PDB file of C-alpha atoms in Angstrom:
ATOM      1  CA  MET A 797     118.268  95.367  96.356  1.00 51.00           C
ATOM      2  CA  LEU A 798     116.777  98.752  97.313  1.00 47.00           C
ATOM      3  CA  THR A 799     117.842 101.852  95.454  1.00 48.00           C
ATOM      4  CA  SER A 800     116.714 104.709  97.659  1.00 42.00           C
ATOM      5  CA  LEU A 801     115.730 108.303  96.977  1.00 34.00           C
ATOM      6  CA  ILE A 802     115.090 107.830  93.286  1.00 36.00           C
ATOM      7  CA  ARG A 803     113.839 111.228  92.135  1.00 37.00           C
ATOM      8  CA  SER A 804     111.327 110.127  89.554  1.00 41.00           C
ATOM      9  CA  PRO A 805     109.167 112.881  88.121  1.00 41.00           C
ATOM     10  CA  MET A 806     105.762 113.732  89.557  1.00 39.00           C
ATOM     11  CA  SER A 807     103.299 115.715  87.467  1.00 39.00           C
ATOM     12  CA  LEU A 808      99.724 116.873  87.822  1.00 36.00           C
ATOM     13  CA  VAL A 809      96.628 116.398  85.692  1.00 39.00           C
ATOM     14  CA  PRO A 810      93.940 119.035  86.411  1.00 38.00           C
ATOM     15  CA  ARG A 811      90.695 117.651  87.803  1.00 37.00           C
ATOM     16  CA  PRO A 812      87.582 119.815  87.340  1.00 37.00           C
ATOM     17  CA  VAL A 813      85.868 120.666  90.620  1.00 35.00           C
ATOM     18  CA  SER A 814      82.348 122.076  90.622  1.00 36.00           C
ATOM     19  CA  GLY A 815      81.750 125.254  92.571  1.00 36.00           C
ATOM     20  CA  ASP A 816      79.129 123.689  94.814  1.00 37.00           C
ATOM     21  CA  GLU A 817      81.141 120.571  95.629  1.00 36.00           C
ATOM     22  CA  LYS A 818      80.630 119.870  99.325  1.00 31.00           C
ATOM     23  CA  ARG A 819      83.032 117.043 100.049  1.00 32.00           C
ATOM     24  CA  SER A 820      86.585 117.564 101.251  1.00 34.00           C
ATOM     25  CA  ILE A 821      89.094 117.759  98.416  1.00 39.00           C
ATOM     26  CA  LEU A 822      92.403 116.000  99.021  1.00 44.00           C
ATOM     27  CA  TYR A 823      93.647 116.534  95.475  1.00 51.00           C
ATOM     28  CA  ASP A 824      92.392 119.341  93.260  1.00 59.00           C
ATOM     29  CA  GLU A 825      94.541 117.612  90.670  1.00 72.00           C
ATOM     30  CA  ALA A 826      95.323 113.978  90.033  1.00 87.00           C
ATOM     31  CA  VAL A 827      98.945 113.133  90.779  1.00 91.00           C
ATOM     32  CA  VAL A 828     100.880 111.231  88.125  1.00 92.00           C
ATOM     33  CA  LEU A 829     103.848 109.202  89.384  1.00 94.00           C
ATOM     34  CA  SER A 830     106.357 108.331  86.674  1.00 93.00           C
ATOM     35  CA  GLY A 831     109.339 106.009  86.871  1.00 94.00           C
ATOM     36  CA  HIS A 832     108.552 102.616  85.394  1.00 97.00           C
ATOM     37  CA  GLU A 833     110.264 101.783  82.113  1.00 96.00           C
ATOM     38  CA  GLY A 834     107.448 100.022  80.325  1.00 97.00           C
ATOM     39  CA  ALA A 835     104.014  98.961  81.507  1.00 98.00           C
ATOM     40  CA  ALA A 836     103.076  99.200  85.183  1.00 98.00           C
ATOM     41  CA  LEU A 837     101.189  95.960  85.816  1.00 99.00           C
ATOM     42  CA  CYS A 838     100.016  96.284  89.429  1.00 99.00           C
ATOM     43  CA  VAL A 839      99.590  98.837  92.200  1.00 99.00           C
ATOM     44  CA  LYS A 840      98.723  98.558  95.907  1.00 98.00           C
ATOM     45  CA  PHE A 841      98.365 100.905  98.891  1.00 97.00           C
ATOM     46  CA  SER A 842     100.176  99.936 102.085  1.00 97.00           C
ATOM     47  CA  PRO A 843      97.977  98.905 105.045  1.00 95.00           C
ATOM     48  CA  ASP A 844      98.188 102.381 106.616  1.00 94.00           C
ATOM     49  CA  GLY A 845      97.691 104.119 103.274  1.00 94.00           C
ATOM     50  CA  GLN A 846     100.847 106.217 103.547  1.00 93.00           C
ATOM     51  CA  ASN A 847     102.762 104.365 100.844  1.00 95.00           C
ATOM     52  CA  ILE A 848     102.129 102.805  97.445  1.00 97.00           C
ATOM     53  CA  ALA A 849     103.908  99.892  95.776  1.00 98.00           C
ATOM     54  CA  SER A 850     103.830  99.328  92.033  1.00 98.00           C
ATOM     55  CA  ALA A 851     105.529  96.817  89.757  1.00 99.00           C
ATOM     56  CA  GLY A 852     105.856  96.120  86.087  1.00 98.00           C
ATOM     57  CA  LEU A 853     107.570  94.910  82.960  1.00 98.00           C
ATOM     58  CA  ASP A 854     110.860  96.547  83.971  1.00 98.00           C
ATOM     59  CA  ARG A 855     111.230  93.873  86.706  1.00 98.00           C
ATOM     60  CA  THR A 856     111.178  96.479  89.469  1.00 98.00           C
ATOM     61  CA  ILE A 857     109.000  97.156  92.494  1.00 98.00           C
ATOM     62  CA  ARG A 858     108.730 100.885  93.059  1.00 97.00           C
ATOM     63  CA  LEU A 859     107.847 102.393  96.420  1.00 96.00           C
ATOM     64  CA  TRP A 860     106.058 105.721  96.581  1.00 95.00           C
ATOM     65  CA  ASN A 861     105.021 108.103  99.327  1.00 92.00           C
ATOM     66  CA  LEU A 862     101.340 108.993  99.227  1.00 90.00           C
ATOM     67  CA  PRO A 863     101.544 112.319  97.365  1.00 81.00           C
ATOM     68  CA  THR A 864     101.022 115.424  99.500  1.00 72.00           C
ATOM     69  CA  ASP A 865     101.776 119.106  99.041  1.00 64.00           C
ATOM     70  CA  ALA A 866     105.029 118.791 101.015  1.00 55.00           C
ATOM     71  CA  LYS A 867     107.652 120.508  98.860  1.00 54.00           C
ATOM     72  CA  ASP A 868     110.580 118.447 100.157  1.00 54.00           C
ATOM     73  CA  GLU A 869     108.879 115.092  99.704  1.00 60.00           C
ATOM     74  CA  VAL A 870     110.536 112.548  97.426  1.00 63.00           C
ATOM     75  CA  PRO A 871     107.669 110.760  95.627  1.00 79.00           C
ATOM     76  CA  ASN A 872     109.567 107.610  94.613  1.00 82.00           C
ATOM     77  CA  TYR A 873     111.557 106.747  97.731  1.00 89.00           C
ATOM     78  CA  GLY A 874     112.793 103.324  96.677  1.00 92.00           C
ATOM     79  CA  VAL A 875     113.202 100.797  93.890  1.00 96.00           C
ATOM     80  CA  ILE A 876     113.487  97.083  94.651  1.00 97.00           C
ATOM     81  CA  GLU A 877     115.147  94.810  92.109  1.00 97.00           C
ATOM     82  CA  GLY A 878     115.690  91.072  92.080  1.00 97.00           C
ATOM     83  CA  HIS A 879     113.146  89.300  89.890  1.00 98.00           C
ATOM     84  CA  LYS A 880     114.435  88.004  86.550  1.00 98.00           C
ATOM     85  CA  GLY A 881     111.155  88.615  84.757  1.00 98.00           C
ATOM     86  CA  ALA A 882     108.284  91.078  84.789  1.00 99.00           C
ATOM     87  CA  VAL A 883     106.727  91.537  88.232  1.00 99.00           C
ATOM     88  CA  THR A 884     103.116  90.695  87.463  1.00 99.00           C
ATOM     89  CA  CYS A 885     101.456  91.010  90.883  1.00 99.00           C
ATOM     90  CA  LEU A 886     102.093  92.172  94.439  1.00 99.00           C
ATOM     91  CA  ASP A 887     100.461  92.545  97.827  1.00 98.00           C
ATOM     92  CA  TRP A 888     101.471  94.096 101.145  1.00 97.00           C
ATOM     93  CA  LEU A 889     101.807  91.517 103.914  1.00 92.00           C
ATOM     94  CA  ALA A 890     102.327  94.185 106.545  1.00 86.00           C
ATOM     95  CA  GLN A 891     103.443  97.808 106.585  1.00 85.00           C
ATOM     96  CA  SER A 892     107.028  96.789 105.841  1.00 92.00           C
ATOM     97  CA  LYS A 893     106.644  93.521 103.899  1.00 96.00           C
ATOM     98  CA  ILE A 894     105.684  92.896 100.277  1.00 98.00           C
ATOM     99  CA  PHE A 895     104.791  89.651  98.487  1.00 98.00           C
ATOM    100  CA  THR A 896     105.332  89.478  94.714  1.00 99.00           C
ATOM    101  CA  GLY A 897     104.832  87.107  91.805  1.00 99.00           C
ATOM    102  CA  SER A 898     106.707  87.195  88.531  1.00 99.00           C
ATOM    103  CA  ALA A 899     106.929  85.963  84.972  1.00 99.00           C
ATOM    104  CA  ASP A 900     110.143  84.243  86.120  1.00 98.00           C
ATOM    105  CA  SER A 901     107.802  81.721  87.846  1.00 98.00           C
ATOM    106  CA  THR A 902     108.927  82.630  91.380  1.00 98.00           C
ATOM    107  CA  VAL A 903     107.287  84.436  94.259  1.00 98.00           C
ATOM    108  CA  ALA A 904     109.311  86.577  96.631  1.00 98.00           C
ATOM    109  CA  PHE A 905     108.997  88.150 100.063  1.00 97.00           C
ATOM    110  CA  TRP A 906     110.639  91.560 100.480  1.00 97.00           C
ATOM    111  CA  ASP A 907     111.492  93.886 103.345  1.00 96.00           C
ATOM    112  CA  ALA A 908     110.075  97.188 102.104  1.00 95.00           C
ATOM    113  CA  GLU A 909     112.344  99.211 104.412  1.00 93.00           C
ATOM    114  CA  THR A 910     115.676  97.691 103.379  1.00 93.00           C
ATOM    115  CA  GLY A 911     114.767  96.285  99.972  1.00 93.00           C
ATOM    116  CA  GLN A 912     116.224  92.938 100.955  1.00 95.00           C
ATOM    117  CA  ARG A 913     114.663  89.760  99.649  1.00 96.00           C
ATOM    118  CA  VAL A 914     113.557  87.735 102.666  1.00 96.00           C
ATOM    119  CA  ARG A 915     112.689  84.595 100.722  1.00 96.00           C
ATOM    120  CA  THR A 916     112.284  83.311  97.176  1.00 97.00           C
ATOM    121  CA  GLY A 917     109.491  80.807  96.659  1.00 97.00           C
ATOM    122  CA  LYS A 918     109.792  78.188  93.928  1.00 97.00           C
ATOM    123  CA  GLY A 919     107.123  75.806  92.723  1.00 97.00           C
ATOM    124  CA  HIS A 920     105.333  77.376  89.776  1.00 98.00           C
ATOM    125  CA  GLU A 921     106.461  76.196  86.354  1.00 98.00           C
ATOM    126  CA  LEU A 922     105.192  79.117  84.264  1.00 98.00           C
ATOM    127  CA  THR A 923     104.272  82.792  84.618  1.00 99.00           C
ATOM    128  CA  ILE A 924     102.555  83.789  87.861  1.00 99.00           C
ATOM    129  CA  ASN A 925      99.502  85.920  87.063  1.00 99.00           C
ATOM    130  CA  ASP A 926      98.128  86.992  90.433  1.00 99.00           C
ATOM    131  CA  CYS A 927      98.698  86.781  94.172  1.00 99.00           C
ATOM    132  CA  SER A 928      96.910  87.671  97.380  1.00 98.00           C
ATOM    133  CA  SER A 929      97.567  87.654 101.127  1.00 97.00           C
ATOM    134  CA  ASN A 930      95.861  88.299 104.444  1.00 93.00           C
ATOM    135  CA  VAL A 931      96.932  90.163 107.581  1.00 85.00           C
ATOM    136  CA  ASP A 932      98.161  86.980 109.251  1.00 87.00           C
ATOM    137  CA  GLY A 933     100.675  86.350 106.478  1.00 91.00           C
ATOM    138  CA  THR A 934      98.988  83.603 104.486  1.00 95.00           C
ATOM    139  CA  CYS A 935      99.819  84.095 100.802  1.00 98.00           C
ATOM    140  CA  ILE A 936      98.507  82.508  97.624  1.00 99.00           C
ATOM    141  CA  SER A 937      99.581  82.684  93.993  1.00 99.00           C
ATOM    142  CA  VAL A 938      98.166  81.406  90.706  1.00 99.00           C
ATOM    143  CA  GLY A 939      99.632  81.049  87.260  1.00 99.00           C
ATOM    144  CA  ASP A 940      99.701  79.707  83.755  1.00 98.00           C
ATOM    145  CA  ASP A 941     100.666  76.251  85.045  1.00 98.00           C
ATOM    146  CA  GLY A 942      97.109  75.900  86.389  1.00 98.00           C
ATOM    147  CA  SER A 943      98.141  75.731  90.021  1.00 98.00           C
ATOM    148  CA  LEU A 944      97.040  77.544  93.154  1.00 99.00           C
ATOM    149  CA  ARG A 945      99.900  77.577  95.657  1.00 99.00           C
ATOM    150  CA  ILE A 946      99.877  78.535  99.336  1.00 98.00           C
ATOM    151  CA  TRP A 947     102.992  80.122 100.842  1.00 98.00           C
ATOM    152  CA  ASP A 948     104.603  80.855 104.185  1.00 93.00           C
ATOM    153  CA  GLU A 949     107.428  83.403 104.144  1.00 90.00           C
ATOM    154  CA  ARG A 950     109.532  81.048 106.273  1.00 89.00           C
ATOM    155  CA  GLU A 951     109.472  78.369 103.571  1.00 91.00           C
ATOM    156  CA  LYS A 952     111.030  78.330 100.090  1.00 91.00           C
ATOM    157  CA  HIS A 953     108.468  75.851  98.753  1.00 95.00           C
ATOM    158  CA  PRO A 954     104.659  76.096  98.890  1.00 97.00           C
ATOM    159  CA  THR A 955     102.998  74.664 101.968  1.00 97.00           C
ATOM    160  CA  ALA A 956     100.188  73.304  99.779  1.00 98.00           C
ATOM    161  CA  THR A 957      99.302  73.132  96.093  1.00 98.00           C
ATOM    162  CA  ILE A 958      95.984  72.746  94.309  1.00 98.00           C
ATOM    163  CA  GLU A 959      96.246  71.685  90.668  1.00 97.00           C
ATOM    164  CA  THR A 960      93.724  72.538  87.950  1.00 97.00           C
ATOM    165  CA  PRO A 961      93.820  71.684  84.219  1.00 95.00           C
ATOM    166  CA  TYR A 962      93.690  75.272  82.924  1.00 96.00           C
ATOM    167  CA  PRO A 963      95.769  78.457  83.351  1.00 98.00           C
ATOM    168  CA  ILE A 964      94.563  80.547  86.296  1.00 98.00           C
ATOM    169  CA  LEU A 965      94.584  84.302  85.720  1.00 98.00           C
ATOM    170  CA  ALA A 966      93.257  85.744  88.981  1.00 98.00           C
ATOM    171  CA  CYS A 967      92.782  84.953  92.662  1.00 99.00           C
ATOM    172  CA  ASP A 968      91.675  86.429  95.953  1.00 99.00           C
ATOM    173  CA  LEU A 969      91.825  85.280  99.560  1.00 98.00           C
ATOM    174  CA  SER A 970      89.228  85.566 102.325  1.00 97.00           C
ATOM    175  CA  HIS A 971      90.212  87.709 105.298  1.00 95.00           C
ATOM    176  CA  ASP A 972      90.618  84.660 107.544  1.00 95.00           C
ATOM    177  CA  ALA A 973      92.496  82.755 104.807  1.00 96.00           C
ATOM    178  CA  LYS A 974      90.014  79.887 104.916  1.00 97.00           C
ATOM    179  CA  PHE A 975      88.900  80.295 101.300  1.00 98.00           C
ATOM    180  CA  ALA A 976      90.662  81.073  98.037  1.00 99.00           C
ATOM    181  CA  TYR A 977      88.785  82.187  94.931  1.00 99.00           C
ATOM    182  CA  ILE A 978      90.197  81.607  91.453  1.00 98.00           C
ATOM    183  CA  ALA A 979      89.259  82.470  87.874  1.00 97.00           C
ATOM    184  CA  GLY A 980      90.905  82.017  84.518  1.00 94.00           C
ATOM    185  CA  ILE A 981      90.717  80.268  81.175  1.00 95.00           C
ATOM    186  CA  ASP A 982      88.248  77.772  82.625  1.00 92.00           C
ATOM    187  CA  PRO A 983      84.845  79.524  82.458  1.00 88.00           C
ATOM    188  CA  THR A 984      84.002  78.132  85.906  1.00 94.00           C
ATOM    189  CA  ILE A 985      84.746  80.292  88.959  1.00 97.00           C
ATOM    190  CA  ARG A 986      85.905  78.174  91.893  1.00 98.00           C
ATOM    191  CA  ALA A 987      86.249  78.570  95.648  1.00 98.00           C
ATOM    192  CA  TYR A 988      88.586  76.283  97.589  1.00 98.00           C
ATOM    193  CA  ASP A 989      88.597  75.539 101.296  1.00 98.00           C
ATOM    194  CA  LEU A 990      92.289  75.880 102.139  1.00 97.00           C
ATOM    195  CA  ARG A 991      91.848  73.896 105.361  1.00 96.00           C
ATOM    196  CA  THR A 992      91.018  70.771 103.371  1.00 96.00           C
ATOM    197  CA  GLY A 993      92.320  71.600  99.897  1.00 96.00           C
ATOM    198  CA  LYS A 994      88.925  70.697  98.463  1.00 97.00           C
ATOM    199  CA  GLU A 995      86.594  72.677  96.265  1.00 97.00           C
ATOM    200  CA  ALA A 996      83.970  74.488  98.358  1.00 97.00           C
ATOM    201  CA  TRP A 997      81.807  75.568  95.435  1.00 97.00           C
ATOM    202  CA  SER A 998      81.947  76.384  91.750  1.00 96.00           C
ATOM    203  CA  CYS A 999      79.851  78.472  89.410  1.00 95.00           C
ATOM    204  CA  ALA A1000      79.871  79.061  85.676  1.00 89.00           C
ATOM    205  CA  GLY A1001      80.831  82.610  84.814  1.00 82.00           C
ATOM    206  CA  TYR A1002      79.170  84.866  82.269  1.00 82.00           C
ATOM    207  CA  THR A1003      82.132  84.640  79.902  1.00 81.00           C
ATOM    208  CA  GLU A1004      84.626  82.021  78.831  1.00 81.00           C
ATOM    209  CA  THR A1005      87.609  83.681  80.511  1.00 93.00           C
ATOM    210  CA  ALA A1006      87.777  85.872  83.624  1.00 94.00           C
ATOM    211  CA  THR A1007      90.816  88.119  84.063  1.00 95.00           C
ATOM    212  CA  SER A1008      90.013  89.352  87.560  1.00 97.00           C
ATOM    213  CA  VAL A1009      88.329  88.164  90.744  1.00 98.00           C
ATOM    214  CA  ALA A1010      88.010  90.262  93.899  1.00 98.00           C
ATOM    215  CA  LEU A1011      86.134  89.766  97.155  1.00 98.00           C
ATOM    216  CA  SER A1012      83.966  92.477  98.676  1.00 98.00           C
ATOM    217  CA  THR A1013      84.954  93.856 102.072  1.00 97.00           C
ATOM    218  CA  ASP A1014      81.952  92.179 103.718  1.00 97.00           C
ATOM    219  CA  GLU A1015      82.910  88.947 101.895  1.00 97.00           C
ATOM    220  CA  SER A1016      79.423  88.441 100.500  1.00 97.00           C
ATOM    221  CA  MET A1017      80.211  88.996  96.815  1.00 98.00           C
ATOM    222  CA  LEU A1018      82.878  88.542  94.182  1.00 98.00           C
ATOM    223  CA  VAL A1019      83.356  90.955  91.307  1.00 98.00           C
ATOM    224  CA  LEU A1020      84.796  89.551  88.098  1.00 96.00           C
ATOM    225  CA  ARG A1021      85.951  91.023  84.830  1.00 95.00           C
ATOM    226  CA  GLY A1022      85.669  88.911  81.695  1.00 92.00           C
ATOM    227  CA  MET A1023      88.156  88.953  78.848  1.00 89.00           C
ATOM    228  CA  ASP A1024      85.337  90.354  76.705  1.00 88.00           C
ATOM    229  CA  GLY A1025      85.140  93.380  79.035  1.00 88.00           C
ATOM    230  CA  SER A1026      82.053  92.254  80.977  1.00 91.00           C
ATOM    231  CA  VAL A1027      81.869  93.068  84.692  1.00 95.00           C
ATOM    232  CA  TYR A1028      79.632  91.003  86.957  1.00 96.00           C
ATOM    233  CA  THR A1029      79.194  89.758  90.518  1.00 97.00           C
ATOM    234  CA  LEU A1030      78.694  86.359  92.124  1.00 97.00           C
ATOM    235  CA  ASN A1031      77.488  85.362  95.579  1.00 97.00           C
ATOM    236  CA  ALA A1032      80.652  84.414  97.510  1.00 97.00           C
ATOM    237  CA  LYS A1033      79.006  82.812 100.549  1.00 95.00           C
ATOM    238  CA  SER A1034      80.102  79.286 101.365  1.00 91.00           C
ATOM    239  CA  SER A1035      76.600  77.972 100.694  1.00 89.00           C
ATOM    240  CA  VAL A1036      73.424  79.168  99.008  1.00 89.00           C
ATOM    241  CA  PRO A1037      69.930  77.655  99.192  1.00 90.00           C
ATOM    242  CA  GLU A1038      69.249  74.885  96.726  1.00 87.00           C
ATOM    243  CA  GLY A1039      67.921  76.244  93.466  1.00 84.00           C
ATOM    244  CA  VAL A1040      69.279  79.752  94.104  1.00 90.00           C
ATOM    245  CA  SER A1041      71.807  81.019  91.567  1.00 93.00           C
ATOM    246  CA  ARG A1042      75.094  82.569  92.625  1.00 96.00           C
ATOM    247  CA  HIS A1043      74.874  84.985  89.706  1.00 95.00           C
ATOM    248  CA  GLY A1044      74.470  88.581  90.806  1.00 94.00           C
ATOM    249  CA  GLN A1045      74.451  91.758  88.753  1.00 94.00           C
ATOM    250  CA  VAL A1046      75.996  92.717  85.428  1.00 94.00           C
ATOM    251  CA  TYR A1047      77.551  96.183  85.105  1.00 94.00           C
ATOM    252  CA  ASP A1048      77.301  97.637  81.619  1.00 87.00           C
ATOM    253  CA  GLY A1049      79.299 100.238  79.756  1.00 81.00           C
ATOM    254  CA  ALA A1050      82.914  99.073  79.858  1.00 79.00           C
ATOM    255  CA  PRO A1051      84.783  98.445  76.602  1.00 74.00           C
ATOM    256  CA  GLY A1052      85.364  94.965  75.253  1.00 70.00           C
ATOM    257  CA  GLY A1053      88.605  93.099  75.690  1.00 66.00           C
ATOM    258  CA  ALA A1054      90.088  93.593  72.232  1.00 75.00           C
ATOM    259  CA  GLN A1055      93.631  93.769  73.618  1.00 80.00           C
ATOM    260  CA  MET A1056      93.341  90.532  75.643  1.00 86.00           C
ATOM    261  CA  LEU A1057      94.773  92.153  78.791  1.00 92.00           C
ATOM    262  CA  LEU A1058      94.528  91.013  82.406  1.00 94.00           C
ATOM    263  CA  SER A1059      92.651  94.124  83.500  1.00 95.00           C
ATOM    264  CA  ARG A1060      91.387  94.098  87.100  1.00 97.00           C
ATOM    265  CA  ALA A1061      88.135  95.066  88.829  1.00 97.00           C
ATOM    266  CA  LYS A1062      87.621  95.699  92.558  1.00 98.00           C
ATOM    267  CA  PHE A1063      85.132  96.805  95.177  1.00 98.00           C
ATOM    268  CA  SER A1064      85.765 100.018  97.081  1.00 97.00           C
ATOM    269  CA  LYS A1065      86.605  99.514 100.757  1.00 95.00           C
ATOM    270  CA  ASP A1066      83.005 100.279 101.786  1.00 96.00           C
ATOM    271  CA  ASP A1067      81.570  98.171  98.917  1.00 97.00           C
ATOM    272  CA  VAL A1068      79.708 101.230  97.621  1.00 97.00           C
ATOM    273  CA  TYR A1069      81.480 101.179  94.259  1.00 98.00           C
ATOM    274  CA  ILE A1070      82.875  98.725  91.749  1.00 98.00           C
ATOM    275  CA  CYS A1071      85.871 100.012  89.857  1.00 98.00           C
ATOM    276  CA  LEU A1072      87.371  98.674  86.628  1.00 97.00           C
ATOM    277  CA  ALA A1073      90.725  99.248  84.979  1.00 96.00           C
ATOM    278  CA  SER A1074      89.584  99.725  81.381  1.00 92.00           C
ATOM    279  CA  GLU A1075      91.206  99.175  78.002  1.00 92.00           C
ATOM    280  CA  ASP A1076      89.840 102.542  76.789  1.00 93.00           C
ATOM    281  CA  GLN A1077      92.465 104.323  78.974  1.00 94.00           C
ATOM    282  CA  LEU A1078      89.828 105.129  81.599  1.00 94.00           C
ATOM    283  CA  VAL A1079      89.002 104.022  85.114  1.00 96.00           C
ATOM    284  CA  THR A1080      85.296 103.157  85.187  1.00 96.00           C
ATOM    285  CA  MET A1081      83.198 103.226  88.377  1.00 97.00           C
ATOM    286  CA  TRP A1082      79.679 101.962  89.097  1.00 97.00           C
ATOM    287  CA  SER A1083      77.395 102.249  92.098  1.00 97.00           C
ATOM    288  CA  THR A1084      76.787  98.784  93.538  1.00 97.00           C
ATOM    289  CA  SER A1085      73.290  99.758  94.691  1.00 93.00           C
ATOM    290  CA  SER A1086      71.967 101.298  91.466  1.00 94.00           C
ATOM    291  CA  ARG A1087      74.320  99.534  89.009  1.00 94.00           C
ATOM    292  CA  ARG A1088      74.670 102.905  87.292  1.00 95.00           C
ATOM    293  CA  MET A1089      77.996 104.076  85.954  1.00 95.00           C
ATOM    294  CA  VAL A1090      78.944 107.039  88.122  1.00 95.00           C
ATOM    295  CA  SER A1091      82.336 108.042  86.794  1.00 93.00           C
ATOM    296  CA  LYS A1092      84.919 107.629  84.050  1.00 94.00           C
ATOM    297  CA  LEU A1093      88.317 108.913  85.135  1.00 94.00           C
ATOM    298  CA  ASP A1094      90.890 109.795  82.497  1.00 93.00           C
ATOM    299  CA  GLY A1095      94.573 110.701  82.531  1.00 93.00           C
ATOM    300  CA  HIS A1096      96.280 107.563  81.255  1.00 96.00           C
ATOM    301  CA  ALA A1097      97.691 107.385  77.733  1.00 95.00           C
ATOM    302  CA  ALA A1098      97.192 103.624  77.326  1.00 96.00           C
ATOM    303  CA  ALA A1099      95.034 100.778  78.619  1.00 96.00           C
ATOM    304  CA  VAL A1100      94.614 100.744  82.407  1.00 97.00           C
ATOM    305  CA  LEU A1101      95.584  97.436  84.025  1.00 97.00           C
ATOM    306  CA  ASP A1102      95.068  97.669  87.789  1.00 98.00           C
ATOM    307  CA  ILE A1103      93.465  99.834  90.451  1.00 98.00           C
ATOM    308  CA  ASP A1104      93.503  99.964  94.229  1.00 98.00           C
ATOM    309  CA  PHE A1105      91.555 101.871  96.865  1.00 97.00           C
ATOM    310  CA  HIS A1106      93.108 103.708  99.799  1.00 96.00           C
ATOM    311  CA  PRO A1107      92.259 101.873 103.060  1.00 95.00           C
ATOM    312  CA  SER A1108      90.597 104.851 104.759  1.00 93.00           C
ATOM    313  CA  SER A1109      90.132 107.744 102.295  1.00 92.00           C
ATOM    314  CA  ASN A1110      88.298 108.229  99.010  1.00 92.00           C
ATOM    315  CA  VAL A1111      91.527 107.962  97.067  1.00 94.00           C
ATOM    316  CA  LEU A1112      92.199 105.680  94.115  1.00 96.00           C
ATOM    317  CA  ALA A1113      95.453 104.575  92.485  1.00 98.00           C
ATOM    318  CA  SER A1114      95.627 103.210  88.947  1.00 98.00           C
ATOM    319  CA  CYS A1115      98.411 101.923  86.711  1.00 98.00           C
ATOM    320  CA  ALA A1116      98.585 101.351  82.983  1.00 98.00           C
ATOM    321  CA  LEU A1117     100.493 100.224  79.923  1.00 98.00           C
ATOM    322  CA  ASP A1118     101.887 103.771  79.723  1.00 97.00           C
ATOM    323  CA  GLY A1119     103.933 103.059  82.869  1.00 97.00           C
ATOM    324  CA  ALA A1120     102.248 105.778  84.904  1.00 96.00           C
ATOM    325  CA  ILE A1121     100.668 105.551  88.351  1.00 97.00           C
ATOM    326  CA  ILE A1122      97.818 108.026  88.859  1.00 96.00           C
ATOM    327  CA  VAL A1123      96.578 108.872  92.366  1.00 95.00           C
ATOM    328  CA  ARG A1124      93.374 110.861  92.730  1.00 94.00           C
ATOM    329  CA  GLU A1125      90.346 111.476  94.900  1.00 91.00           C
ATOM    330  CA  PHE A1126      87.003 110.108  93.708  1.00 88.00           C
TER     331      PHE A1126
END
């Protein structure tokens, strides 16, 4: 069900701009989008970057226009309801379609224009923790039941299932949907060939539990965030020379995982930066080339849980336990 034209408040957090700053400024202030009742668990830009979807503990999916200076713009143009539990993850399938996973153990496909549920997918037995999709419509989900499930929006049951013995907390999908990458309670990071359903490779992580796994745009690396707050990369290529480790770089300076949250880390669209949703209420960014921390972005009043990069501009969205979505230039 889509409730349209919900006039949720939009506020601004001043962002200091140096006098000699040369780059174009889209936002002199960070835009705060408010509307969720409770924690906002996930946030994603639409493929064209004009819209944002967020979801959270209030069981809703909220649809936002990319904030501009248009005075007549309604920031929160729709609210989709239908899940019976917290909406823990989402991804845009296309400009008008959204794929979600929930604590109610179902996935769902939604029409983002009408708010109608296109399909409910059943198969998971416990909370779904993460999901991913590609442009061709292949979707995957992972959850506490230890399964990786592959979905087609035309089917109510998964088209394939890969079982593991431990809860899976995070996943990502290659652009061609040939490989799925998973991480979780098991300290081993695994890649599966979805054409065969078999493990393509595995690699021990730096920590016992990984809460996030994300593929770089060039598909050469994975970035992971450990429950202890560590951020590190692994070689994501299907094969590496014998005797060569998949372990990449470690990025220092983020807080530890005292709150045991499923905070996410991602590469920027050009792979120049790694960004982390941090428990210290900040968004932390590193340069991938120098491994130096380049920015700590504030504004949230509680631990940050997820971040996403605009597909074509230097704009970042973040969401947090405070229920707010913050959109800003970086």
